[in-house]
Structures are given as structure tokens and as C-alpha cells.
mmCIF file of C-alpha atoms and ligand atoms in Angstrom:
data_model
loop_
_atom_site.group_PDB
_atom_site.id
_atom_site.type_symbol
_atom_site.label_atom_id
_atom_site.label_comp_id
_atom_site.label_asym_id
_atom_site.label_seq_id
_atom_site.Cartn_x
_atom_site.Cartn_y
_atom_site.Cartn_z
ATOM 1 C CA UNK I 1 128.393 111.109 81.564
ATOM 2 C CA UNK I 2 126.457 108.771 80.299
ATOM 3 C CA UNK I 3 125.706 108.638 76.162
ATOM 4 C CA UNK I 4 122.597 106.859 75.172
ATOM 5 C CA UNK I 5 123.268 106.278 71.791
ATOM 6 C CA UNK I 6 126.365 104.859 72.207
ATOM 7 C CA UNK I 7 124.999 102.617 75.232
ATOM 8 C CA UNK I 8 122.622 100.861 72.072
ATOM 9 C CA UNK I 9 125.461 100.360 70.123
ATOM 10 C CA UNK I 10 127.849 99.733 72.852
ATOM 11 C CA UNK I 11 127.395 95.242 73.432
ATOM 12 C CA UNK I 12 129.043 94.677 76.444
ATOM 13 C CA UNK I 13 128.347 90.652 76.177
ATOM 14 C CA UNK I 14 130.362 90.793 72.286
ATOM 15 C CA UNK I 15 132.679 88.443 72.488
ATOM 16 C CA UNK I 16 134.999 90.588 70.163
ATOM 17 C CA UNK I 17 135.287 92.531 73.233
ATOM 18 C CA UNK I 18 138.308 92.154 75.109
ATOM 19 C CA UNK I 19 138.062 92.667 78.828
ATOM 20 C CA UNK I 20 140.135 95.602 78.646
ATOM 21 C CA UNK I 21 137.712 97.138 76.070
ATOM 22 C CA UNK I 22 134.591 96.591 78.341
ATOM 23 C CA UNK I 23 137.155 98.712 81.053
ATOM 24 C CA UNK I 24 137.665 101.577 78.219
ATOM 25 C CA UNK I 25 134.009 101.961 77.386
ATOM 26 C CA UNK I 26 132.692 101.849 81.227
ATOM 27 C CA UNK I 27 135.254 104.677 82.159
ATOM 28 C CA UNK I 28 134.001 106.435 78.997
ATOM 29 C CA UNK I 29 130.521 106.552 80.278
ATOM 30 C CA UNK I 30 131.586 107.752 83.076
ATOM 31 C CA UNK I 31 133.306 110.538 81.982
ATOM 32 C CA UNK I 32 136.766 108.884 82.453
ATOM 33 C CA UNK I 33 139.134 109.109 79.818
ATOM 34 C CA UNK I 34 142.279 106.500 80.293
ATOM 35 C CA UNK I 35 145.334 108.764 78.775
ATOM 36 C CA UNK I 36 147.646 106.263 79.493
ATOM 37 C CA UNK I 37 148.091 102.513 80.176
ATOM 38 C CA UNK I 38 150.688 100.398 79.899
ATOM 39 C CA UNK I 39 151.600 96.970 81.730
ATOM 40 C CA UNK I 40 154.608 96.477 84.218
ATOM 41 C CA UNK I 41 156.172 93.624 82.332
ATOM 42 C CA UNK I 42 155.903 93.383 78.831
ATOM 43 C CA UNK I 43 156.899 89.919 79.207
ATOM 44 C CA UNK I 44 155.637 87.417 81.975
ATOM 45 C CA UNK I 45 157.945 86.042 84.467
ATOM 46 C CA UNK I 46 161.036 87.990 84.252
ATOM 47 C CA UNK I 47 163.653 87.509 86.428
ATOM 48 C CA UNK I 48 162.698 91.166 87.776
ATOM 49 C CA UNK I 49 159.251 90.072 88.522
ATOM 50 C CA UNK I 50 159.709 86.903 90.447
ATOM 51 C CA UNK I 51 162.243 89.200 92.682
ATOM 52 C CA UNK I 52 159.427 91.298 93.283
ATOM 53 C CA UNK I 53 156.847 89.052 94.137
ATOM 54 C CA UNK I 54 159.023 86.895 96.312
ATOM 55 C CA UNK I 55 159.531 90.420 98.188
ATOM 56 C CA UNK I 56 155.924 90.928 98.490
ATOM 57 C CA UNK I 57 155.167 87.425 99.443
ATOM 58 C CA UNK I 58 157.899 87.794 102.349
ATOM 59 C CA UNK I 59 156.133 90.689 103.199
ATOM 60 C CA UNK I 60 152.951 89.060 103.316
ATOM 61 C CA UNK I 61 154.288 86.131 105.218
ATOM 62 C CA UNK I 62 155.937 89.032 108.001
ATOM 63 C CA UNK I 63 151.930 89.571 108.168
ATOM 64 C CA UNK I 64 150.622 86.322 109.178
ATOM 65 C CA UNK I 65 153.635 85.413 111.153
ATOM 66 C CA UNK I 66 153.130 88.763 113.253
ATOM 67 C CA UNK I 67 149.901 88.575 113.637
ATOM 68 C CA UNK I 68 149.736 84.642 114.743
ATOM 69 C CA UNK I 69 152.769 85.945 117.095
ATOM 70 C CA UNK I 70 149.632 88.852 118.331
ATOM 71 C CA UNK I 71 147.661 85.824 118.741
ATOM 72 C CA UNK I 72 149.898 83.674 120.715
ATOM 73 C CA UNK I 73 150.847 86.511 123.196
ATOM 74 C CA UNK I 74 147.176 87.728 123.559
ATOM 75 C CA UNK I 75 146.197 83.936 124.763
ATOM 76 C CA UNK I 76 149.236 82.613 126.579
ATOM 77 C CA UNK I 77 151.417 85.471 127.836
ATOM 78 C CA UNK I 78 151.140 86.146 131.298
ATOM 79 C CA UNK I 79 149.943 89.697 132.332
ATOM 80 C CA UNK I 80 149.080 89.541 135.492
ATOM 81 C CA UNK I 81 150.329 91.052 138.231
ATOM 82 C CA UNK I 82 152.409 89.261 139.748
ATOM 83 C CA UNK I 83 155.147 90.632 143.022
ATOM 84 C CA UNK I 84 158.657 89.551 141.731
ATOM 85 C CA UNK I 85 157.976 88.299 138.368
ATOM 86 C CA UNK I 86 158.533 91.131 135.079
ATOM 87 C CA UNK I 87 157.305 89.000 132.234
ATOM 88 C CA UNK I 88 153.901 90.613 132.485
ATOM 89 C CA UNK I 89 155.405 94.215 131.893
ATOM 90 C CA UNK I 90 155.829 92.825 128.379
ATOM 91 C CA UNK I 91 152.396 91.753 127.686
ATOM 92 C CA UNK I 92 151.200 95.011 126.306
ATOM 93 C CA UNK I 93 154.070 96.032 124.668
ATOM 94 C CA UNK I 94 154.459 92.828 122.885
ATOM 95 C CA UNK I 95 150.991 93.059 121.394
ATOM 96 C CA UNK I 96 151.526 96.344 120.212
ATOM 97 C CA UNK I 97 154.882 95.458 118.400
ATOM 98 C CA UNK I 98 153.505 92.162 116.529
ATOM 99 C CA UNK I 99 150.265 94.574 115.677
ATOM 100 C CA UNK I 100 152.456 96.896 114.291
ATOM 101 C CA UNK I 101 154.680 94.510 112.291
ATOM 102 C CA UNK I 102 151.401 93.334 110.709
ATOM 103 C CA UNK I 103 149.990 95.791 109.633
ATOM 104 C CA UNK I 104 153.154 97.461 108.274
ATOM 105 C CA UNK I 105 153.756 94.095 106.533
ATOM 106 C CA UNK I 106 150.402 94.592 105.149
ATOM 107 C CA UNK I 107 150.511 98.115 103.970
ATOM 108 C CA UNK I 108 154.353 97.745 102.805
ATOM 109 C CA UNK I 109 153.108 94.498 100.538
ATOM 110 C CA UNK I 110 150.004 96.521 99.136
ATOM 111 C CA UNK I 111 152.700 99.387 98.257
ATOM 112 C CA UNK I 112 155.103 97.279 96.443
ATOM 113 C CA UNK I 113 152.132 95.655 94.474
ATOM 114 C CA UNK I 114 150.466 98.150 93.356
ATOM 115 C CA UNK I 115 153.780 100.694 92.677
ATOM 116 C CA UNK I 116 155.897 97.374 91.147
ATOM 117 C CA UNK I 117 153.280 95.088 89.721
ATOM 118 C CA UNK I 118 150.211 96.605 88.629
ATOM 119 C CA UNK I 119 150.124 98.454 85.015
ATOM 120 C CA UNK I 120 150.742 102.133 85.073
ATOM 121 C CA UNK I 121 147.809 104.038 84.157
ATOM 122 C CA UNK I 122 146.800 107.300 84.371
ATOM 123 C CA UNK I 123 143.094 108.427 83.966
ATOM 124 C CA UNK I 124 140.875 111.506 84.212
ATOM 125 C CA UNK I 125 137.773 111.493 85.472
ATOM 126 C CA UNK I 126 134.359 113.976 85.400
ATOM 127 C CA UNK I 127 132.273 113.875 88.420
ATOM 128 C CA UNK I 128 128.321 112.409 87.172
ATOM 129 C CA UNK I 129 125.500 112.341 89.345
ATOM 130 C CA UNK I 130 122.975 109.841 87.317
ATOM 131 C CA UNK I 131 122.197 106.543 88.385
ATOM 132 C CA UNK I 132 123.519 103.672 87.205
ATOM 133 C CA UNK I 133 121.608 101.643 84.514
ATOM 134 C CA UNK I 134 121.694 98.052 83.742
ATOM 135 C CA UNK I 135 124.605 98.231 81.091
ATOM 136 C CA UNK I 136 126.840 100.500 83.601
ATOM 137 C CA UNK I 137 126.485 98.433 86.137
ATOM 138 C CA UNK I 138 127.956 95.801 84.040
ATOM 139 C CA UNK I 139 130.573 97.796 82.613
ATOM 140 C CA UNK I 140 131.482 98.591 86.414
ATOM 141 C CA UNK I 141 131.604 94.913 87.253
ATOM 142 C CA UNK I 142 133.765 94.768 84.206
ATOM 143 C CA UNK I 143 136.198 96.855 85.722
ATOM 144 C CA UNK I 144 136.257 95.488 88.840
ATOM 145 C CA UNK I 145 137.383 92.340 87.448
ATOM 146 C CA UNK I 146 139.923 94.342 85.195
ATOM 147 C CA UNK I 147 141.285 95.494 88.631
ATOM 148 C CA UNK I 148 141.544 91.963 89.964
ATOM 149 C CA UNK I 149 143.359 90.844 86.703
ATOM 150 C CA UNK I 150 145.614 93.588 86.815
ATOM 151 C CA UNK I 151 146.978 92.547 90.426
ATOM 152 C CA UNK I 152 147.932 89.114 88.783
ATOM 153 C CA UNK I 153 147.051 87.166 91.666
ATOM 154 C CA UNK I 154 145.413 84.797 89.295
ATOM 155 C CA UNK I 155 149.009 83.978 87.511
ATOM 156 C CA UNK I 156 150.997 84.127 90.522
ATOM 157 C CA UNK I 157 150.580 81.576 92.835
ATOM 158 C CA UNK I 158 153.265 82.800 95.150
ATOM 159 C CA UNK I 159 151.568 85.377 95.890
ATOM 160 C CA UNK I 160 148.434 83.768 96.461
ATOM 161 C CA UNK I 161 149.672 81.332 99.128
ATOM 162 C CA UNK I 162 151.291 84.381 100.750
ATOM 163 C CA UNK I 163 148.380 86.273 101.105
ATOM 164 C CA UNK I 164 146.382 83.523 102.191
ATOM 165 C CA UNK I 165 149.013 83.086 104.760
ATOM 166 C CA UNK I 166 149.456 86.681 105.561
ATOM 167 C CA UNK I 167 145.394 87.350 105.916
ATOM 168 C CA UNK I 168 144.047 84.355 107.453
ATOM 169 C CA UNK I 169 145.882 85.421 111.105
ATOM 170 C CA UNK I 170 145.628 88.993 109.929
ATOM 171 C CA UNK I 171 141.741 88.360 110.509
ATOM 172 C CA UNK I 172 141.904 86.447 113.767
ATOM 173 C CA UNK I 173 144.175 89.405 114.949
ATOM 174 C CA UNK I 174 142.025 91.930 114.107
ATOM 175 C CA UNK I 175 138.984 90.097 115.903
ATOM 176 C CA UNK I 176 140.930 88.735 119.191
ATOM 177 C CA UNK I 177 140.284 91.712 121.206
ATOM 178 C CA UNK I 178 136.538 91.153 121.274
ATOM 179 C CA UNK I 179 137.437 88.111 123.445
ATOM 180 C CA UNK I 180 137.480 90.588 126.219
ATOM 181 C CA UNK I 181 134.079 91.783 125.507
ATOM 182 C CA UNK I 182 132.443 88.583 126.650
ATOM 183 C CA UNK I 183 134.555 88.564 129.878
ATOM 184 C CA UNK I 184 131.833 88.005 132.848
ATOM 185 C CA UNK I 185 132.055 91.891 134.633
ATOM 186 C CA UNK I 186 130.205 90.684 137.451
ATOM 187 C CA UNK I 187 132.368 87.552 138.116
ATOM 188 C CA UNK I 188 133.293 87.117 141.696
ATOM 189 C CA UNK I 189 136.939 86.373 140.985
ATOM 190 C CA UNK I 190 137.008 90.038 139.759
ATOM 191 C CA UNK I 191 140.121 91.331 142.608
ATOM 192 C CA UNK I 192 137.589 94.692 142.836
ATOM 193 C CA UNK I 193 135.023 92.368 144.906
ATOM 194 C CA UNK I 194 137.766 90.853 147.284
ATOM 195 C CA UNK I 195 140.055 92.391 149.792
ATOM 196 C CA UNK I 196 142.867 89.726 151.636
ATOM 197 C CA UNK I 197 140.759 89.324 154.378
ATOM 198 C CA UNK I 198 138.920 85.672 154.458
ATOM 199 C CA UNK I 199 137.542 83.723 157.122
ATOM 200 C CA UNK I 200 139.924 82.761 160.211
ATOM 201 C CA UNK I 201 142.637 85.684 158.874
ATOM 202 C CA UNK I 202 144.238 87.711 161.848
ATOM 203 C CA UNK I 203 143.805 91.207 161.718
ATOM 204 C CA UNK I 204 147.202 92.505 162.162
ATOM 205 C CA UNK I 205 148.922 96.454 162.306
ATOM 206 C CA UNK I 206 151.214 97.477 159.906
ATOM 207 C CA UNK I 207 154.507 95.925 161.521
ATOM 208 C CA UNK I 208 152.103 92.199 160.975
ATOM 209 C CA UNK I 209 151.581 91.803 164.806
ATOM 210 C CA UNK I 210 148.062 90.514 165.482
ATOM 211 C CA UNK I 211 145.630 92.175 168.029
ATOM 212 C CA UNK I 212 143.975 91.047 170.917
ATOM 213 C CA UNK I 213 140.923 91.790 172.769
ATOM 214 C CA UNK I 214 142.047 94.473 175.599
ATOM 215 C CA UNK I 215 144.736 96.027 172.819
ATOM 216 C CA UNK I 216 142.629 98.934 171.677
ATOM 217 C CA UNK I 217 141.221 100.899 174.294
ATOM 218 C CA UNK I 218 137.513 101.919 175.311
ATOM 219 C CA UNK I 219 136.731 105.324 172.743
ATOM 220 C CA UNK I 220 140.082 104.123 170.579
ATOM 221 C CA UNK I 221 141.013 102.364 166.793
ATOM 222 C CA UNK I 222 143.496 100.515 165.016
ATOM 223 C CA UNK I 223 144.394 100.432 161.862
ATOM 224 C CA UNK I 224 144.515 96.233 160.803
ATOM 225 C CA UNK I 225 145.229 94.354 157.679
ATOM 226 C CA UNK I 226 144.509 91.414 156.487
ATOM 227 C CA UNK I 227 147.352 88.443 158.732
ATOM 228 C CA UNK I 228 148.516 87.163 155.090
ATOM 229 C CA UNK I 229 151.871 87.087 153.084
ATOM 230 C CA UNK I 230 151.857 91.061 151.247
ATOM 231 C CA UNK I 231 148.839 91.961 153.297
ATOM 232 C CA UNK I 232 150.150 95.269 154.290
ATOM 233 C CA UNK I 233 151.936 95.915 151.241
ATOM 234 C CA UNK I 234 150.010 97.857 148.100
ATOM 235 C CA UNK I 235 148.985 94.311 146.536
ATOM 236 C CA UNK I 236 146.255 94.418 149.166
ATOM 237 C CA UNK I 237 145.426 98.410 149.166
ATOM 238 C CA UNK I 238 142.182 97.485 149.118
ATOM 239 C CA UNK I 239 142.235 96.109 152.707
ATOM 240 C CA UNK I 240 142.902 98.424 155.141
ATOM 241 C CA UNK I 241 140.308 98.253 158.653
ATOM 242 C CA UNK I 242 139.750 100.542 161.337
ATOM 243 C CA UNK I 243 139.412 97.995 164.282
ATOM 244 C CA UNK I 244 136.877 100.683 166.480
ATOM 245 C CA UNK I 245 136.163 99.798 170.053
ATOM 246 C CA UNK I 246 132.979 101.779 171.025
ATOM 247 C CA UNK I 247 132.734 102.690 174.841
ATOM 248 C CA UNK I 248 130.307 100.542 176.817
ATOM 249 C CA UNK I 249 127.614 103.309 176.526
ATOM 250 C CA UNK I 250 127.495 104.052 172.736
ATOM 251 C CA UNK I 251 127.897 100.383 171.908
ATOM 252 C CA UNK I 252 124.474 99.944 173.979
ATOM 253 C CA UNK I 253 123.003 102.136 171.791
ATOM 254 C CA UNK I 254 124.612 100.478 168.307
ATOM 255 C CA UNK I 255 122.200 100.156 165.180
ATOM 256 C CA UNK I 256 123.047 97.336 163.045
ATOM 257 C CA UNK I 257 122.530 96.665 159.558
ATOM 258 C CA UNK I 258 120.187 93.964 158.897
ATOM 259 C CA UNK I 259 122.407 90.959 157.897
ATOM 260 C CA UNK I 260 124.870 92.017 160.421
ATOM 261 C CA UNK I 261 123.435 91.523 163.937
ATOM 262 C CA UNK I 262 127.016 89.505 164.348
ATOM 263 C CA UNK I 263 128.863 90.882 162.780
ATOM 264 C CA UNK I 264 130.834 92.680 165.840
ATOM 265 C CA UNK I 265 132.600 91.110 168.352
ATOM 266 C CA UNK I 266 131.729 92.615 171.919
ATOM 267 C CA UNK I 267 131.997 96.309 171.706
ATOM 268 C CA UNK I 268 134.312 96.330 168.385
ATOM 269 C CA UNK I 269 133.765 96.814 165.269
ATOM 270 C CA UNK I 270 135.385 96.563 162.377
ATOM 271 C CA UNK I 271 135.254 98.581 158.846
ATOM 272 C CA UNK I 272 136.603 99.324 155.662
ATOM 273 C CA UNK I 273 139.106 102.440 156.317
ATOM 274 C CA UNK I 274 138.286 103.364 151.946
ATOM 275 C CA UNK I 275 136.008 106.095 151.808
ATOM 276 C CA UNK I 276 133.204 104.945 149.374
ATOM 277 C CA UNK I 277 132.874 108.641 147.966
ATOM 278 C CA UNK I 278 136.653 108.324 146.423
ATOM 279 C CA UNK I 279 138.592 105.959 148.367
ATOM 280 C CA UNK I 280 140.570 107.992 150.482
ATOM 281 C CA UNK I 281 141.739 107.120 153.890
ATOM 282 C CA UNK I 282 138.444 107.865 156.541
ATOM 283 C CA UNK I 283 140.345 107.975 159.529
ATOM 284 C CA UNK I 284 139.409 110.741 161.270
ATOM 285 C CA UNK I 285 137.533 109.525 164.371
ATOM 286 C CA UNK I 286 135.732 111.822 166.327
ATOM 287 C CA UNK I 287 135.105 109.695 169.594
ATOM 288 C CA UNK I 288 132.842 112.578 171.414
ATOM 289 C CA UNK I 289 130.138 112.053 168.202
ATOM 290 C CA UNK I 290 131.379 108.978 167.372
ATOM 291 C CA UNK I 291 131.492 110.123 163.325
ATOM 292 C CA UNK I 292 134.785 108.977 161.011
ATOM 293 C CA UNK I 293 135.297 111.681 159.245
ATOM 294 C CA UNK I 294 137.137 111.882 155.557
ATOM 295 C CA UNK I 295 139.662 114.521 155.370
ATOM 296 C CA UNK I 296 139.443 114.790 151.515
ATOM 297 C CA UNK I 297 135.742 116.435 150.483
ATOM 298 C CA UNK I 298 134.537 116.450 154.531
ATOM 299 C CA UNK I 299 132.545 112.988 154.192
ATOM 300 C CA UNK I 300 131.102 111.648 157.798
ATOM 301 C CA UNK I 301 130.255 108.893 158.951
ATOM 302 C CA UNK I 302 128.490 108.007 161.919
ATOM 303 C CA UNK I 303 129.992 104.785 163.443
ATOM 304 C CA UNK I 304 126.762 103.906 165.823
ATOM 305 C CA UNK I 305 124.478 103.605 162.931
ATOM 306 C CA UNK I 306 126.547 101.211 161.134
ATOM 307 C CA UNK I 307 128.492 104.002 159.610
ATOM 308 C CA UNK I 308 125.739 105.259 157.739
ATOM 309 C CA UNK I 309 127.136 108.736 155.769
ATOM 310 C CA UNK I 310 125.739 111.846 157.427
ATOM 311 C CA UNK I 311 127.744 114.354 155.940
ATOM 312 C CA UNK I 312 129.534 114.757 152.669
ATOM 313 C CA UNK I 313 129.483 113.462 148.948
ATOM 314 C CA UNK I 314 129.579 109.874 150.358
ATOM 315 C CA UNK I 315 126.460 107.851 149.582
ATOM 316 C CA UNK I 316 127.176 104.552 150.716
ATOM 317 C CA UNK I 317 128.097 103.177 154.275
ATOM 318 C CA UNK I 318 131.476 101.964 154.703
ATOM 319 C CA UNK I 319 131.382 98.179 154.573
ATOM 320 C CA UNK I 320 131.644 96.351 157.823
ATOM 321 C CA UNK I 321 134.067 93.423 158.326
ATOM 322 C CA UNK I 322 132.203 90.517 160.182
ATOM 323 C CA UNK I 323 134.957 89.771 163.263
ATOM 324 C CA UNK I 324 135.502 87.199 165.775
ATOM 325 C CA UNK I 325 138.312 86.136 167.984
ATOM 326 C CA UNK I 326 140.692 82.572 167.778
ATOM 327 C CA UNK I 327 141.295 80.375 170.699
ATOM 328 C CA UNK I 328 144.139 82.494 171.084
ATOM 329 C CA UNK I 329 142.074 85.749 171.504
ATOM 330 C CA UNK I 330 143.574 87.211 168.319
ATOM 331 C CA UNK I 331 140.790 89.099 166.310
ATOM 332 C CA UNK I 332 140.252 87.397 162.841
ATOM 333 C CA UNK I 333 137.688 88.108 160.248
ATOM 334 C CA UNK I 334 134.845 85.893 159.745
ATOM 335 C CA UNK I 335 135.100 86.200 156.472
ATOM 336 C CA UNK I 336 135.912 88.920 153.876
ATOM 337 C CA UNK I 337 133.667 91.893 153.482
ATOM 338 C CA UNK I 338 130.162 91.212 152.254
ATOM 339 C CA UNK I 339 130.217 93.994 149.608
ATOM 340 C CA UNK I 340 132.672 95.369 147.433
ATOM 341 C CA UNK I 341 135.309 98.273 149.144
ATOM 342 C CA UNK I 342 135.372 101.778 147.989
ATOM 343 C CA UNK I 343 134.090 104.105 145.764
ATOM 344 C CA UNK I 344 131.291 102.751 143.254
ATOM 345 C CA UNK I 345 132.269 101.325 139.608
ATOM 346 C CA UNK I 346 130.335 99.919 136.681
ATOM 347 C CA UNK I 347 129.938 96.270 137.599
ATOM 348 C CA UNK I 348 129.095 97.338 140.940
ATOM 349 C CA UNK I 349 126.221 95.105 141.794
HETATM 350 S S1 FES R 401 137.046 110.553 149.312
HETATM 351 FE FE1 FES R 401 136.116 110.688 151.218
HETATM 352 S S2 FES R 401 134.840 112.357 151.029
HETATM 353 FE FE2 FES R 401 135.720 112.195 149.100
#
């Protein structure tokens, strides 16, 4: 509570005033009565208090070494998949160790200071509303300082260096993870806009035997991949075609999408087998309606209109692989699908 009279009499800027009586008098004010203080060390640099900073600067030093360790592993480890190799499996467990050694070197070093080093005081205070005038706010700044003193990072240049060293990576740690905030979403090397398929890749069946014209029949599909290393396996889940051969008759009466007039080869046709409602399997072909149907929530499809859905939660076609045969007569793709498989996701342009 503040005391006006007092606060006349009361010269902060008195240079009898020792910094410790400026601390007294704010607390005073503000209803804070200091029952006890009393330093750590009544004598600097005991034997006992080098121990203990050494033990705080190690601590500190665990800190900036863990954290530049964070910083390393966040730039240079590998975590990508990759089929065969492990050392990405480590990625995210390694930055959550060295984050956690950090900031327990932190916290344990702020401990030990302020239980070991710092003067023992104890204080009780009164809750006041008022607002502060000019002399409290001086008497608070006062304090402050008091506070700082009473760390003795001024007189302990251990200490100092250490938490320099400690905080310095302690603040690139803690502002390294923003790096993936100004990752480009919509960059085209994002694997959600690619499949395996490219231009000149066979389409192939599961067992990686490549189709020819003449191999599906009239009203039938196939389920292709992508002719590449892995591209059956789950690395390319992403990639699986129904290879649809229309009879003669319902191909005559095939809609295409604009941008796609050649995108068929004769009367086949190739798309994405991922549902774009949730991306299961559509591989239910009706051949009397020609629809592909989704077995999971009933989507349709209907295959002459450029599988346009008909039926269902799905909103978006299926995509449509652009196809062409080698000089060998093997189907390959013309190149990989124009837009991205599946259901829809954020970046999706
Ligand atoms: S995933 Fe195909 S309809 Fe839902």
C-alpha cells in the first residue's frame, strides 16, 4: 500500500541509500515486508561456491551443446524415407532427446542457482490495486536490479560464459522449427502430386509383367502399376491404374475431358484406381453401365464420361492416365497423371 508521506520523505536518488535499501522501501510500499534475508556466502569465492557454479556452468554448457546437437540433426540428419536404410527412424527421436536434454539442462541450472546461489529470503506480501507512481516505478526498477545482483552473474564470469554458451543455441533451437513454415506447400516435388508413373513407363500387373494391346479383353480391366524398381510395392501406393478397355460401341460414344482428347489409346483407357472421396480401391466395374463403383461409401463413377462421379460422396473425377503404346506394343504412360491422385488435401491446387 502505498504511504504518501513517507513517499516525500522517502529519496530514492540519496546516495546514502544502499541498493538494498531502495529494495526494502519499494517492497514496503507495496505492502511487502522482507522477514528475512540473508546471503548464501558470507564470504566470496569459497571453495563451496566455485563447486557450485562450475556445476551450474556444466549444466549450462549440457544446454547449448544439446541444443546445437537439436540443430545439427534438424538440418543434416536424414529423414526420409528411404527402402533399406533405418537412419531416418532416428530423426524424430533424436530431436526429441537433444530437446529434452536442453531444456532439462536449463531448468536443472536455474534450480541450482537460485536454491544454491541466490540469498535466502523470505517475504510477505499484501495484494494493492493502485497504480504505480513515478517514485514506485523506480523503486521497482530498483528491485529488479537487486534481483540481477543477487544472481551474481556480474562477479562470476564462469557463469556468464556458460550461459552465453548455453542460450545462444538454446534460442536457435527454440526458433528452428519455423524453418518448416516457409516450406513451399504447393511445390511440385511434393511426393502427394506424383505417382511412379512418367513418360515412356510400362504399365505392368502386380507380378511386373507388362501388357499389350489384345491382353485385356473387349468389356474387361487390369489392374497396372507403374514398370519401375518398387512400383508395385507400398512406396508407390499412390499408383495403382485400372487399364479399362471399353467395347467398340461405348467407346464410340466416349466423352472426353477437355485437355484429354489423347489421352486414350484406341478403345482403352486408363485411370487412377484411388477413389478421390477417401482413397479406397474403386474397382468395382460394372461393364453393362459402364460405372466403377467404390465399395466403401457406394461412390460411382461413370467411365464413358471421363469418369465423372454420379453417385456417392465423391466429388471429383478419377484422374485419367494419358497412355500410349512402345514399338514393342507394351502400353506405357505418356506421362504421369495431370492432377494430383486421391482424396483432396490442403495444398490441393
Ligand atoms: S472412398 Fe470411395 S466412396 Fe468413399
Amino acid at each position: 500500500m502505498s504511504d504518501s508521506t513517507t513517499d516525500v520523505e522517502f529519496d530514492p536518488k540519496d546516495p546514502n541509500h544502499s541498493q538494498f535499501d531502495l529494495v526494502r522501501e519499494g517492497a514496503r510500499r507495496d505492502g511487502v515486508e522482507i522477514v528475512h534475508y540473508q546471503p548464501r556466502f558470507a564470504v566470496a569465492g569459497t571453495k563451496r561456491e566455485k563447486r557450485i557454479e562450475r556445476a551450474i556452468a556444466f549444466l549450462l554448457l549440457l544446454t547449448g551443446l544439446s541444443a546445437l546437437a537439436f540443430i545439427v540433426i534438424y538440418v543434416a540428419w536424414p529423414y526420409k524415407y528411404e527402402q533399406g536404410y533405418h537412419l531416418d527412424k532416428l530423426y524424430t527421436p533424436l530431436l526429441g532427446f537433444t530437446m529434452g536434454l536442453a531444456l532439462f539442462g536449463l531448468g536443472a541450472a536455474i534450480i541450482v542457482w537460485v536454491k544454491k546461489l541466490m540469498p535466502e529470503e523470505v517475504a510477505v506480501q499484501d495484494r494493492h490495486d493502485n497504480n504505480p507512481d513515478l517514485v514506485e516505478r523506480q523503486l521497482t526498477a530498483a528491485t529488479l536490479m537487486s534481483a540481477l545482483d543477487e544472481t551474481g552473474i556480474k562477479r562470476r564470469p564462469l557463469l556468464k560464459g556458460a550461459l552465453a554458451l548455453g542460450a545462444a543455441p538454446l534460442g536457435i533451437m527454440a526458433i528452428m522449427p519455423l524453418g518448416a513454415l516457409i516450406k513451399d506447400p504447393h511445390s511440385k516435388d511434393e511426393p502427394l502430386f506424383h505417382t511412379g508413373f512418367k513418360e515412356g513407363v510400362r504399365l505392368v500387373r502386380q507380378d511386373g509383367t507388362p501388357i499389350r494391346v489384345g491382353e485385356v479383353s473387349a468389356g474387361g480391366l487390369e489392374t497396372v502399376f507403374p514398370g519401375i524398381p518398387e512400383g508395385t510395392t507400398l512406396k508407390y501406393a499412390d499408383s495403382p491404374t485400372l487399364l479399362i478397355h471399353l467395347r467398340e460401341e461405348d467407346a464410340a460414344e466416349f466423352k472426353p475431358r477437355k485437355g484429354y482428347e489423347n489421352a486414350h489409346y484406341g478403345n482403352y483407357f486408363a485411370y487412377s484406381k484411388i477413389c478421390t472421396h477417401a482413397g479406397c480401391p474403386a474397382s468395382l466395374y460394372e461393364q453393362q453401365t459402364n460405372r466403377l463403383l467404390c465399395p466403401c461409401h457406394q461412390s460411382q463413377f461413370d467411365v464413358k464420361d471421363s469418369c465423372r462421379p454420379i453417385f456417392g460422396p465423391a466429388t471429383r473425377r478419377l484422374p485419367q492416365l494419358p497412355i500410349t503404346v512402345d514399338e514393342e506394343g507394351y502400353f506405357v504412360a505418356k506421362s504421369d497423371f495431370k492432377e494430383a491422385i486421391g482424396p483432396a488435401f490442403w495444398e490441393r491446387p
